[in-house]
Coordinates of C-alpha atoms in Angstrom, one line a residue:
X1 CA 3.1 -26.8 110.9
X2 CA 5.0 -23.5 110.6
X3 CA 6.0 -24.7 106.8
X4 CA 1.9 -25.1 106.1
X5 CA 1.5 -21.5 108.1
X6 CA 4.0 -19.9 105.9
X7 CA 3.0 -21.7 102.5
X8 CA -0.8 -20.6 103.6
X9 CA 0.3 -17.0 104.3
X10 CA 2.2 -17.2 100.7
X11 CA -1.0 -18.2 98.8
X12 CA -3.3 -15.5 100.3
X13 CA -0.6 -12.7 99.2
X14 CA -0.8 -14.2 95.8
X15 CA -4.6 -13.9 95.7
X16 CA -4.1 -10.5 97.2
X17 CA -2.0 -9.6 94.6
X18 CA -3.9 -10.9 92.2
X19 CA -6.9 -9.5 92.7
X20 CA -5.3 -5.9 93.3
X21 CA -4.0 -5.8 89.6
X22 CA -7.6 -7.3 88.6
X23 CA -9.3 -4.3 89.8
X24 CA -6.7 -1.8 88.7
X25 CA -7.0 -3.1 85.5
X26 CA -10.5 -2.7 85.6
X27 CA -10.3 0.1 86.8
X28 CA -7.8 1.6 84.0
X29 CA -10.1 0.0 81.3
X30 CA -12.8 1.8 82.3
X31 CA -10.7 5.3 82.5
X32 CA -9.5 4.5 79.2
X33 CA -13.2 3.7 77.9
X34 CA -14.3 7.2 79.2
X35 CA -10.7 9.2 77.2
X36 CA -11.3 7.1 73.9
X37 CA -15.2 7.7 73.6
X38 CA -14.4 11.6 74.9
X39 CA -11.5 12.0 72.5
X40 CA -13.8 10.1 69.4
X41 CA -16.5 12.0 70.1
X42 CA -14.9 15.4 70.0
X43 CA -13.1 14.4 66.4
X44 CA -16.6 13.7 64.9
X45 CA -18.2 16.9 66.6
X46 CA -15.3 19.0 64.7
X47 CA -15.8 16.8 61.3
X48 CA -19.3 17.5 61.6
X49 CA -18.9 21.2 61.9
X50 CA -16.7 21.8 59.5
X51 CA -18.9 19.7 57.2
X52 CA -21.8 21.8 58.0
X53 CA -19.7 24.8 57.1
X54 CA -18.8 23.5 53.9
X55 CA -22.6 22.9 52.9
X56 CA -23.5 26.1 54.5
X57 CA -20.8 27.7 51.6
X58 CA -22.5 25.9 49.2
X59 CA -26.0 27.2 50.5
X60 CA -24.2 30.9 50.6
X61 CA -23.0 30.4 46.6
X62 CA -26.5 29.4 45.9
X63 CA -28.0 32.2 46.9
X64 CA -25.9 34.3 45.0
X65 CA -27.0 32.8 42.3
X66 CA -30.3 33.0 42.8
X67 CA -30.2 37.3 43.1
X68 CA -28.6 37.4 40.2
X69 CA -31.5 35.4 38.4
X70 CA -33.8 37.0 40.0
X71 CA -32.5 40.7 39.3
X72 CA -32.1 39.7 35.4
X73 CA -36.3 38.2 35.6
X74 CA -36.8 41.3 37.1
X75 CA -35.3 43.1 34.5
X76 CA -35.7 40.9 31.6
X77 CA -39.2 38.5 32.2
X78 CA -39.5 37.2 28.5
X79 CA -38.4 33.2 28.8
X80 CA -36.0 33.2 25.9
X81 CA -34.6 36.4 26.8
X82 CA -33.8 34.3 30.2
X83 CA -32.6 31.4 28.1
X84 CA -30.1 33.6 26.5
X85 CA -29.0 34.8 29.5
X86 CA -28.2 31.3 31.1
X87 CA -26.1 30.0 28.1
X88 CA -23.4 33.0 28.7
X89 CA -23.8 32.8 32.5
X90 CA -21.3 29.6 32.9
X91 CA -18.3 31.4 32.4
X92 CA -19.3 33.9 35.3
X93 CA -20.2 31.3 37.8
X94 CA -17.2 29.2 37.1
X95 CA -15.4 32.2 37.5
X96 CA -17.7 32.7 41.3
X97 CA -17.4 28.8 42.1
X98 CA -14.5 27.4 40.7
X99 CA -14.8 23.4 40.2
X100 CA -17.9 23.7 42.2
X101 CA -19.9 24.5 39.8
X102 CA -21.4 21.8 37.4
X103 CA -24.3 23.5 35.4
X104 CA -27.3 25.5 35.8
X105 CA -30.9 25.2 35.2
X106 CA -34.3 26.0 36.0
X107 CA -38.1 26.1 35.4
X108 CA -39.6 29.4 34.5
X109 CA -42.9 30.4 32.9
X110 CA -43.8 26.6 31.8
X111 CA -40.3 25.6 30.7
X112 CA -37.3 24.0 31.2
X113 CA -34.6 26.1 30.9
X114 CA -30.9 25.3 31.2
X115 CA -27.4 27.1 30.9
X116 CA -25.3 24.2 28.4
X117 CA -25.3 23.1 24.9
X118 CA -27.4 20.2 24.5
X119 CA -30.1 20.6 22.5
X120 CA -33.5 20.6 23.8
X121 CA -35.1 18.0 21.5
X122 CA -32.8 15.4 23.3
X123 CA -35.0 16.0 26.0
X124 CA -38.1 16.0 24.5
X125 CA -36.9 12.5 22.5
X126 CA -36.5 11.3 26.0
X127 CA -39.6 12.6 27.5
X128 CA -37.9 14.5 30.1
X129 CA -40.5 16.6 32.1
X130 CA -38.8 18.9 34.6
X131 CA -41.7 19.1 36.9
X132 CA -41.4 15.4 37.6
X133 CA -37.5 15.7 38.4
X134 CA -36.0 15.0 42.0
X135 CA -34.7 18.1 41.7
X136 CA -37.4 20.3 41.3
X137 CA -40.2 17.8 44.1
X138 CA -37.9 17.9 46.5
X139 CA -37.6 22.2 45.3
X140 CA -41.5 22.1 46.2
X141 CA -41.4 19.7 48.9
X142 CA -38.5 22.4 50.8
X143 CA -41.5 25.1 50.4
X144 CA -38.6 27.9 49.7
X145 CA -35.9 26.6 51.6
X146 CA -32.7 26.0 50.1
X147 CA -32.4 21.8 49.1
X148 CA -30.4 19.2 48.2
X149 CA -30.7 16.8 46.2
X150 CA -29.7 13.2 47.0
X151 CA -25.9 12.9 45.9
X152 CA -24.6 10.7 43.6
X153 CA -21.3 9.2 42.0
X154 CA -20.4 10.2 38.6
X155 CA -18.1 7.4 37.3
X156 CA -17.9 9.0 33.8
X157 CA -16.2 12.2 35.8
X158 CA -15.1 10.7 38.9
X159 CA -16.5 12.9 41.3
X160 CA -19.8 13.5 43.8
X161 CA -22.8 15.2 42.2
X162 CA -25.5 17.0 43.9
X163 CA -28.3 19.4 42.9
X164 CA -29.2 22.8 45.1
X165 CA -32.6 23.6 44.2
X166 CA -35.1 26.1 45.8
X167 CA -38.9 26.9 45.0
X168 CA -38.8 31.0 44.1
X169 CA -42.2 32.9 45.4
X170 CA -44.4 32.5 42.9
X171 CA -44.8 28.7 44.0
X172 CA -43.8 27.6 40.6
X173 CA -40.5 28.5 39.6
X174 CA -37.7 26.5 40.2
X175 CA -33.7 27.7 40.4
X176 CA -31.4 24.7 40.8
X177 CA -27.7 24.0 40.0
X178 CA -25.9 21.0 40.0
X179 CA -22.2 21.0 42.7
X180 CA -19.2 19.1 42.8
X181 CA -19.2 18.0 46.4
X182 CA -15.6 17.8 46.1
X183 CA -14.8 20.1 48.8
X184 CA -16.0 17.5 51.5
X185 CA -13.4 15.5 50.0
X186 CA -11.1 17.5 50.2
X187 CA -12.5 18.3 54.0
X188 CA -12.0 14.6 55.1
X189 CA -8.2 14.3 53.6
X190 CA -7.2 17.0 56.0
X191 CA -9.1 16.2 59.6
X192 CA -7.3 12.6 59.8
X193 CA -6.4 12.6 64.0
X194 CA -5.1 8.8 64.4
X195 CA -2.9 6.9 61.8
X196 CA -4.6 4.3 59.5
X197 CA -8.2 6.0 60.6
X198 CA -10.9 5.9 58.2
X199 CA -13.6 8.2 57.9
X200 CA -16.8 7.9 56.3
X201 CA -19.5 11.0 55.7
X202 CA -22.7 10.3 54.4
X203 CA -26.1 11.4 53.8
X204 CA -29.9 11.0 55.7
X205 CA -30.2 8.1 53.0
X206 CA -26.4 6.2 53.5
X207 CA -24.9 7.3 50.7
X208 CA -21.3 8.3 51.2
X209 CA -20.4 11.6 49.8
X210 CA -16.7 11.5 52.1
X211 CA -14.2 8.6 52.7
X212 CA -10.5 8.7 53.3
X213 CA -10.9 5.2 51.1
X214 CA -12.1 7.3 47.7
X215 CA -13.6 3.9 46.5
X216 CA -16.3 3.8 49.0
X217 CA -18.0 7.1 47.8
X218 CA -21.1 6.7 46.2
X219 CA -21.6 3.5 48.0
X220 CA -25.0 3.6 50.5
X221 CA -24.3 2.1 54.4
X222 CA -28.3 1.7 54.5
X223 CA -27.9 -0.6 51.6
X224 CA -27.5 -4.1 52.4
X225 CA -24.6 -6.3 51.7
X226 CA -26.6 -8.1 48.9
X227 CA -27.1 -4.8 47.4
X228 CA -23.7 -3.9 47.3
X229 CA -23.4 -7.6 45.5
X230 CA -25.7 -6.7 43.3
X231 CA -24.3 -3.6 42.7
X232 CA -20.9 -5.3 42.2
X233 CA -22.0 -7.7 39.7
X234 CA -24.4 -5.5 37.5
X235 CA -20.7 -2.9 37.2
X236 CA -19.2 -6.4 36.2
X237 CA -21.7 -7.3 33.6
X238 CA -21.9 -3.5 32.5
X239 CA -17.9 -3.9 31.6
X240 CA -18.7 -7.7 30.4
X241 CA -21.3 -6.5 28.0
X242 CA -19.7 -3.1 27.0
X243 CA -18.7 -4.2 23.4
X244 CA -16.5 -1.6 20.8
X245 CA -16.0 1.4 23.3
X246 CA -13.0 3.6 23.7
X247 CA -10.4 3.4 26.1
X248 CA -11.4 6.1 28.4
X249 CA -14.9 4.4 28.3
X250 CA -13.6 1.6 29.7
X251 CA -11.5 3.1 32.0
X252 CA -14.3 4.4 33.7
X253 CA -16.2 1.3 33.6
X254 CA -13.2 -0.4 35.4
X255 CA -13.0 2.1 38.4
X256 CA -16.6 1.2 39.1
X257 CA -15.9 -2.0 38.9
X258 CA -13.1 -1.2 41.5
X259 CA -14.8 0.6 43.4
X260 CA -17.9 -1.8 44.0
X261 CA -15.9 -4.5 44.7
X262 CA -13.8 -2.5 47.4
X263 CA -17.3 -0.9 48.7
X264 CA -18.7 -4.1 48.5
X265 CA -15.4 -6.1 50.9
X266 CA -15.7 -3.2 53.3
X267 CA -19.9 -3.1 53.8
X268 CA -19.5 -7.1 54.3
X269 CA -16.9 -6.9 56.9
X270 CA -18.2 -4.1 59.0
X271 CA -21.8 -5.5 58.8
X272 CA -22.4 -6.6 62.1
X273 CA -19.8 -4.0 63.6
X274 CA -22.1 -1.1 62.2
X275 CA -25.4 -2.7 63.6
X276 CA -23.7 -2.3 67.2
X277 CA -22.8 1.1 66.6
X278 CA -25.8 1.9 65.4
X279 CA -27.6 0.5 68.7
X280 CA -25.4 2.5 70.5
X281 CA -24.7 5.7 68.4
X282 CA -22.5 8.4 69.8
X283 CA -20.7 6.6 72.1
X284 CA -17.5 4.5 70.9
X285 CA -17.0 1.0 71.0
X286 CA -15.1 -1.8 70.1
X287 CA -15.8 -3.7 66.7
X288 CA -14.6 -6.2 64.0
X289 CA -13.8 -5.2 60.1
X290 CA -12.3 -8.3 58.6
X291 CA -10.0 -10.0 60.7
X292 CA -8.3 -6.8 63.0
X293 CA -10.0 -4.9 65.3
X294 CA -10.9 -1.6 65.9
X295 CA -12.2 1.1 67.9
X296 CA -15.7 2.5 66.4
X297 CA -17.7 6.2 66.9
X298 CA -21.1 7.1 64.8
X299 CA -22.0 10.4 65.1
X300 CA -25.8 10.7 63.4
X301 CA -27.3 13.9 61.8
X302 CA -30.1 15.1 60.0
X303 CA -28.8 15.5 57.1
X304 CA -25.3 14.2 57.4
X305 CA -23.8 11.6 59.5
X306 CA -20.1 10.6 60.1
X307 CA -18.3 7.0 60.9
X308 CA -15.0 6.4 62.4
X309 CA -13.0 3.8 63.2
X310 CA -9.3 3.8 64.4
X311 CA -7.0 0.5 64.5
X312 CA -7.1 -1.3 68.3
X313 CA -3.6 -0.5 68.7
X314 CA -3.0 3.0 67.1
X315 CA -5.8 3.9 69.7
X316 CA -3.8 2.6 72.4
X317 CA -1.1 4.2 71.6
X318 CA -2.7 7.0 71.6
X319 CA -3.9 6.3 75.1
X320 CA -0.8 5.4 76.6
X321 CA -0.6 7.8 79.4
X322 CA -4.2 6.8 80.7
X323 CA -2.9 3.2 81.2
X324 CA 0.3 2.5 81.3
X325 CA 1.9 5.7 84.3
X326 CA -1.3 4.2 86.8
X327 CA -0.1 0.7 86.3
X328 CA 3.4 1.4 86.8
X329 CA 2.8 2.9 90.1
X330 CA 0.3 0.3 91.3
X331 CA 3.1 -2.6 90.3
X332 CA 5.6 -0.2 92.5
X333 CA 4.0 0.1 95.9
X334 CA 2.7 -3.4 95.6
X335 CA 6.1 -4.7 95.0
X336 CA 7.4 -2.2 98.0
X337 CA 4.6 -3.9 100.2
X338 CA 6.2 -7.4 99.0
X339 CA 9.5 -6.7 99.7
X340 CA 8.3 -5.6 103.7
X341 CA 6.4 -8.7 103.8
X342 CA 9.5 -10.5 102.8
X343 CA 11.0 -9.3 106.2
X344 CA 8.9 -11.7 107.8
X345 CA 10.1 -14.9 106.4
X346 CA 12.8 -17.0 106.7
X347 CA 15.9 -16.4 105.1
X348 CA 15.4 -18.6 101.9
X349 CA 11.7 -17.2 101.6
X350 CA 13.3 -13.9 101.7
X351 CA 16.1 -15.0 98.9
X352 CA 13.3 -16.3 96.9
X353 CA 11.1 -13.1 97.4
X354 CA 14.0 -11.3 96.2
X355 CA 15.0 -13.4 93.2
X356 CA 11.1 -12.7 92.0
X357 CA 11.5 -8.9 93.1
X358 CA 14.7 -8.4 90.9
X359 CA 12.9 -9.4 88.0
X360 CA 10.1 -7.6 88.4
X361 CA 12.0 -4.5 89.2
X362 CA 14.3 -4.8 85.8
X363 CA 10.9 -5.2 84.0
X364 CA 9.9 -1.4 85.4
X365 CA 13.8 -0.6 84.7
X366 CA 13.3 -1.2 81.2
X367 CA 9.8 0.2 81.2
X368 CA 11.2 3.4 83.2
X369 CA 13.9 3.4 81.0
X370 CA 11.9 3.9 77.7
X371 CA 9.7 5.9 79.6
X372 CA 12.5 8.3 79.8
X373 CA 13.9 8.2 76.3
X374 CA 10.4 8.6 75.2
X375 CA 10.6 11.7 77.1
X376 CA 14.2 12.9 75.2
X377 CA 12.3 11.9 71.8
X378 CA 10.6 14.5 69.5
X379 CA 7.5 12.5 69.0
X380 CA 6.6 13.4 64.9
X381 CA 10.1 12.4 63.8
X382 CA 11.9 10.4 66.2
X383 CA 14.6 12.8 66.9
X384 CA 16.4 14.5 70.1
X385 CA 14.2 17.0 71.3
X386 CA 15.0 20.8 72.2
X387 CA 15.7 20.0 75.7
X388 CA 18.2 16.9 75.0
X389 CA 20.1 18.3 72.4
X390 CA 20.8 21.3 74.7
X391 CA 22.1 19.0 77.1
X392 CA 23.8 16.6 74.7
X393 CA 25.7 19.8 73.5
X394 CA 26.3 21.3 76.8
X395 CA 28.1 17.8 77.6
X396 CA 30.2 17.8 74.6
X397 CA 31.4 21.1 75.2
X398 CA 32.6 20.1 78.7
X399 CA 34.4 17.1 77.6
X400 CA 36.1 18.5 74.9
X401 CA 39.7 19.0 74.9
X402 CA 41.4 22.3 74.6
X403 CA 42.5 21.8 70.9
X404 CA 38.7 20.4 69.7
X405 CA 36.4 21.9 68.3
X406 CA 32.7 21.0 66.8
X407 CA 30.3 23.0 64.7
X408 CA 26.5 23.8 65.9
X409 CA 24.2 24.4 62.8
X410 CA 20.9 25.6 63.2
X411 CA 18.6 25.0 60.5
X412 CA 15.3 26.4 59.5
X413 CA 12.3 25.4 56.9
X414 CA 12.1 28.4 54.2
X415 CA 8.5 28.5 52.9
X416 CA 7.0 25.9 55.5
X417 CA 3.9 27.6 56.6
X418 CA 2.8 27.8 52.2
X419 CA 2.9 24.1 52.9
X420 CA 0.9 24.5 55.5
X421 CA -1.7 26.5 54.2
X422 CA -1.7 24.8 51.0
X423 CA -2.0 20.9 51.7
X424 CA -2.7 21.3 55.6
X425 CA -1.0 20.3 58.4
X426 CA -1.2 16.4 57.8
X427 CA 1.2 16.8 54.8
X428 CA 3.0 19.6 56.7
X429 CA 3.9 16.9 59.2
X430 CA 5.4 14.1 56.7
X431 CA 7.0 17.2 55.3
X432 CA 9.1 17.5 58.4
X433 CA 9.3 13.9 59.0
X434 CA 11.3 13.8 55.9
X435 CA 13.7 16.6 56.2
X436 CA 14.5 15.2 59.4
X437 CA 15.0 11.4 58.0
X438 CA 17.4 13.3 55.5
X439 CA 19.2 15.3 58.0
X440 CA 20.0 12.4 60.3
X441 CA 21.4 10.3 57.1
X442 CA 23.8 13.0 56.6
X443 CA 25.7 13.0 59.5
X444 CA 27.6 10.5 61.7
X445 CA 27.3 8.2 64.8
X446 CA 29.4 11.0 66.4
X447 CA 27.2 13.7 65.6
X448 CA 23.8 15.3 67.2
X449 CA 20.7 16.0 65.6
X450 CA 17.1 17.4 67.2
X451 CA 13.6 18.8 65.9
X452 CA 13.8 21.9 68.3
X453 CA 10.5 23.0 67.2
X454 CA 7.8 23.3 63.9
X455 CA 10.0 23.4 60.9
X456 CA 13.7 24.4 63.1
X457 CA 16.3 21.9 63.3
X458 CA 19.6 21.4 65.0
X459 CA 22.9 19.2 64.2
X460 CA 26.6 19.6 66.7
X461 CA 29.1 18.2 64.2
X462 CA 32.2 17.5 66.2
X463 CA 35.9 17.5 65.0
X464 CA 35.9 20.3 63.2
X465 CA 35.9 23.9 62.5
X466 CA 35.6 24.2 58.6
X467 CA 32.9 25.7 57.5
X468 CA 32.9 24.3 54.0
X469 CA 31.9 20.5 55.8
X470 CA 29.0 22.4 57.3
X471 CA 27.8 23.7 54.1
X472 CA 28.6 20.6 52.3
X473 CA 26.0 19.2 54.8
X474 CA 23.6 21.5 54.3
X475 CA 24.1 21.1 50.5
X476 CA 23.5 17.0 50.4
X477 CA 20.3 17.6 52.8
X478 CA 18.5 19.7 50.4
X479 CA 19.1 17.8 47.6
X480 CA 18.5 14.4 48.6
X481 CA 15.5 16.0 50.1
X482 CA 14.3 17.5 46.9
X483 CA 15.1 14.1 45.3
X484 CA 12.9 12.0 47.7
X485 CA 9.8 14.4 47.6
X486 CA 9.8 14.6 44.3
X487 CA 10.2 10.5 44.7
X488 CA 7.4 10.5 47.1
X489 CA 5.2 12.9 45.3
X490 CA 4.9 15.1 47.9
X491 CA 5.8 19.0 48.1
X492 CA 9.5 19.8 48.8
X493 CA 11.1 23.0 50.9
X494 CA 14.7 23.7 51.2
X495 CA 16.8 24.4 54.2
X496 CA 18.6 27.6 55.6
X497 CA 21.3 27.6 58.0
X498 CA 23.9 29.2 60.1
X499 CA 26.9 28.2 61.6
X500 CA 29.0 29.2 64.5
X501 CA 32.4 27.2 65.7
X502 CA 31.9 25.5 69.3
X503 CA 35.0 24.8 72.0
X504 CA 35.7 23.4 74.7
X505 CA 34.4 26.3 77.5
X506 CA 31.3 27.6 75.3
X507 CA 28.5 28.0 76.3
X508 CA 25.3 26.7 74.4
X509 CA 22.8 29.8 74.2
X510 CA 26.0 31.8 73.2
X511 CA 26.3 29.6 70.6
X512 CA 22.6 29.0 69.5
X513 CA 22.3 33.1 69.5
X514 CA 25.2 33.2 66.9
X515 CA 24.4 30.2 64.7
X516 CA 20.5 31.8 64.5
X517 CA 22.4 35.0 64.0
X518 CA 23.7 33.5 60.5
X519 CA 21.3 31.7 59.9
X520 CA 18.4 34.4 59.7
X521 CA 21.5 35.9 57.1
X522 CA 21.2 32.9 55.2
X523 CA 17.8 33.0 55.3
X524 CA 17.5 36.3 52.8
X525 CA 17.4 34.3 50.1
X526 CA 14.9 31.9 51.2
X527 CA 16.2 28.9 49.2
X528 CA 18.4 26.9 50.7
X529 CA 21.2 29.5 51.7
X530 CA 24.1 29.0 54.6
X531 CA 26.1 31.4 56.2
X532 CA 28.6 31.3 59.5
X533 CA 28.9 33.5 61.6
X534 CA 32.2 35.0 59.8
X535 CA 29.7 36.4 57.4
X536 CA 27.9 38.7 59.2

């Protein structure tokens, strides 16, 4: 009977167990739901600003434009005098714009009137009439507000293409000027949050005028997936049927080829994945693209829309400390309410209750314990941190013998922040990533290594006090790390750094203070210089 009491009394602290980590699970899920859909929808609110400031530039140039086409009309009404005007005007506005700018044209007094070479009877041979353009309806549809133009994909030059076009006050003229869109591009390389996210940006009609996957743009998300099958096969029978052409010809006809057929994978798989979004726009969710899974956020505008989706478990990696610190505790006070129930039953019960407690408690061990390295770790490269080098060093010191001695380099990036500004933080950050992956194969097992902070590194190199194995440190990490951007195609710095010589007794800010001491020394040349401390 008692045997049947106590095997009873086992099974409900089973179910009770059970059910508590049901409901904690739950309970974190749901937590996590909230984070992922608040941190998704805060990285499509800043994409969308800063797309909205890029158009708003464009919107800015334009109207620049238009003053100083208006001031020469002003000046100068007569058409042709206006068509002489606009053929030496595309220096100037290249000079204003940059790559922007793709040509200039307009409709003035009855004609059509344009800044390139071409001559005009192509256009009449073609019965081109400028009043029936997109460019200039949708100029009179805006009723004087600045327009755009539905963008396209030009394969032949392998960028975006729009037309700004905008009805003047006389309700018939017509400014307009075709853009590179190239700076939303350019936007959408930089604003990458997770790994492996992609990141789509497209227009009130679907078609995509931003992706991280540059093969997608010019593809339309309101287009069907037997569209983009038909678009795929009319690109193949374009290249099929394309005869004597030249090789750059077909080049171009085999990106679009390419790209159509990557489009075309990508609209297929994310088909039904998109629909749900779509049903529930601006809130993330969970979807399917191919075979892996992924976290999803649609953010729909008026004009511009934007589509994300992160990889299942980069995002949850991302959200590790939402899930995994509350489910650690929970599995600690219910195994601390297991081992007081264990009190209560007989000895073997108890031994078994222990065996099954020891386990569980070197599962947290192990959990605990990577918990704390993680907390030791820099997290963008993997090294010792600030604080555990410090200590690492400081230990060192202490257990050092009277006759040993170590070296403490401090190192620094020279011309970081140009990388930075230049290519943005993203490549900033694999910059860093490989300096320190070329630090740490310079030195040995015996020796220390940390990211203290931005571009500012640290190595302890122990048994010695010659200078020249410092420098000749220093000297194999900036070359092998000019060797491996250059490899990698990606821009290079070089490394300063000081020296000081460490014993047993030292202290580790003394010793920081003097290596930085040299090391801002070394740093006069900006290029890779050392110095110790015997050089100042």
């Amino acid at each position: 009977m008692k045997n049947k009491e106590r095997g009873k009394k086992s099974g409900w602290f089973a179910v009770i167990f059970a059910v508590i980590n049901i409901l904690a699970i739950v309970a974190v899920y749901r937590r996590e739901t909230v984070y992922i859909d608040y941190s998704l929808s805060g990285h499509a609110q800043e994409i969308k600003r800063k797309t909205e400031d890029v158009m708003e530039n464009y919107k800015h140039s334009f109207q620049l434009f238009t003053q100083m086409l208006s001031r020469e009309i002003e000046n100068n009404p007569d058409p042709d005098d206006i068509w002489d005007y606009l053929k030496k005007i595309d220096p100037v506005m290249l000079g204003i714009e940059g790559d922007t700018f793709d040509g200039l044209y307009m409709y003035y007094k009855d004609r059509y009137l344009y800044s390139w070479d071409t001559p005009y009877s192509q256009y009449e041979d073609t019965g081109y009439i400028a009043t029936e353009r997109p460019w200039y309806k949708d100029a009179v549809a805006g009723n004087g507000d600045i327009v755009f133009t539905p963008p396209y994909m030009s394969y032949a030059n392998h960028y975006i293409l729009s037309t700004i076009s905008q009805l003047q006050p006389d309700g018939e003229t017509v400014f307009a000027y075709d853009i590179k869109m190239g700076d939303i591009q350019n936007l959408v390389s930089t604003l990458q949050a997770y790994g492996d996210e992609e990141m789509i940006i497209f227009d009130y009609q679907g078609t995509i005028v931003g992706s991280t996957n540059d093969k997608y743009l010019g593809g339309s998300l309101s287009a069907s997936t037997e569209d983009s099958a038909k678009s795929l096969s009319e690109a193949k029978a374009a290249l099929d049927n394309a005869g004597d052409i030249t090789e750059d010809e077909k080049s171009k006809l085999e990106d679009q080829v390419k790209s159509a057929d990557a489009f075309h994978t990508f609209r297929k798989n994310i088909d039904e994945g998109l629909s749900d979004l779509m049903e529930d726009e601006g809130k993330a969710g969970t979807l399917k693209i191919g075979n892996k899974s992924y976290y999803g956020f649609l953010l729909l505008g008026d004009e511009y829309s934007f589509l994300i989706t992160v990889p299942f478990f980069t995002m949850l990696k991302a959200t590790v400390q939402i899930w995994l610190l509350p489910l650690l505790v929970l599995e600690l006070l219910l195994i601390y309410i297991l081992s007081r129930i264990g009190k209560w039953q007989r000895n073997r019960e108890l031994q078994a209750a222990y065996v099954e407690l020891g386990q569980t408690q070197k599962r947290l061990e192990i959990a605990l314990s990577a918990a704390q390295k993680a907390a030791a770790i820099d997290d963008l490269t993997g090294m010792m941190n600030f604080k555990s080098f410090r200590k690492g060093v400081a230990d060192i010191l202490e257990e050092m013998e009277p006759d040993e001695t170590g070296i403490l380099i401090m190192i620094d990036g020279d011309h970081f922040k140009l990388v930075n500004d230049k290519f943005g933080h993203t490549v900033g950050d694999e910059v860093i990533k490989l300096s320190a992956q070329m630090i740490i194969g310079r030195i040995r097992t015996i020796d220390l290594a940390s990211r203290l902070h931005g571009d500012e590194f640290a190595i302890f190199v122990s048994n010695t006090d010659d200078y020249s194995v410092a420098q000749t440190i220093m000297k194999d990490i900036n070359s092998t790390l000019a060797k491996e951007a250059a490899r990698r195609k990606m821009p290079s710095i070089t490394m300063s750094a000081g020296a000081v010589i460490a014993k047993h007794g030292d202290i580790y800010a003394n010793l920081a203070k003097a290596a930085d001491a040299a090391m801002y020394k070394a740093k006069e040349t900006h290029n890779g210089g050392f110095a110790s401390v015997d050089d100042l």
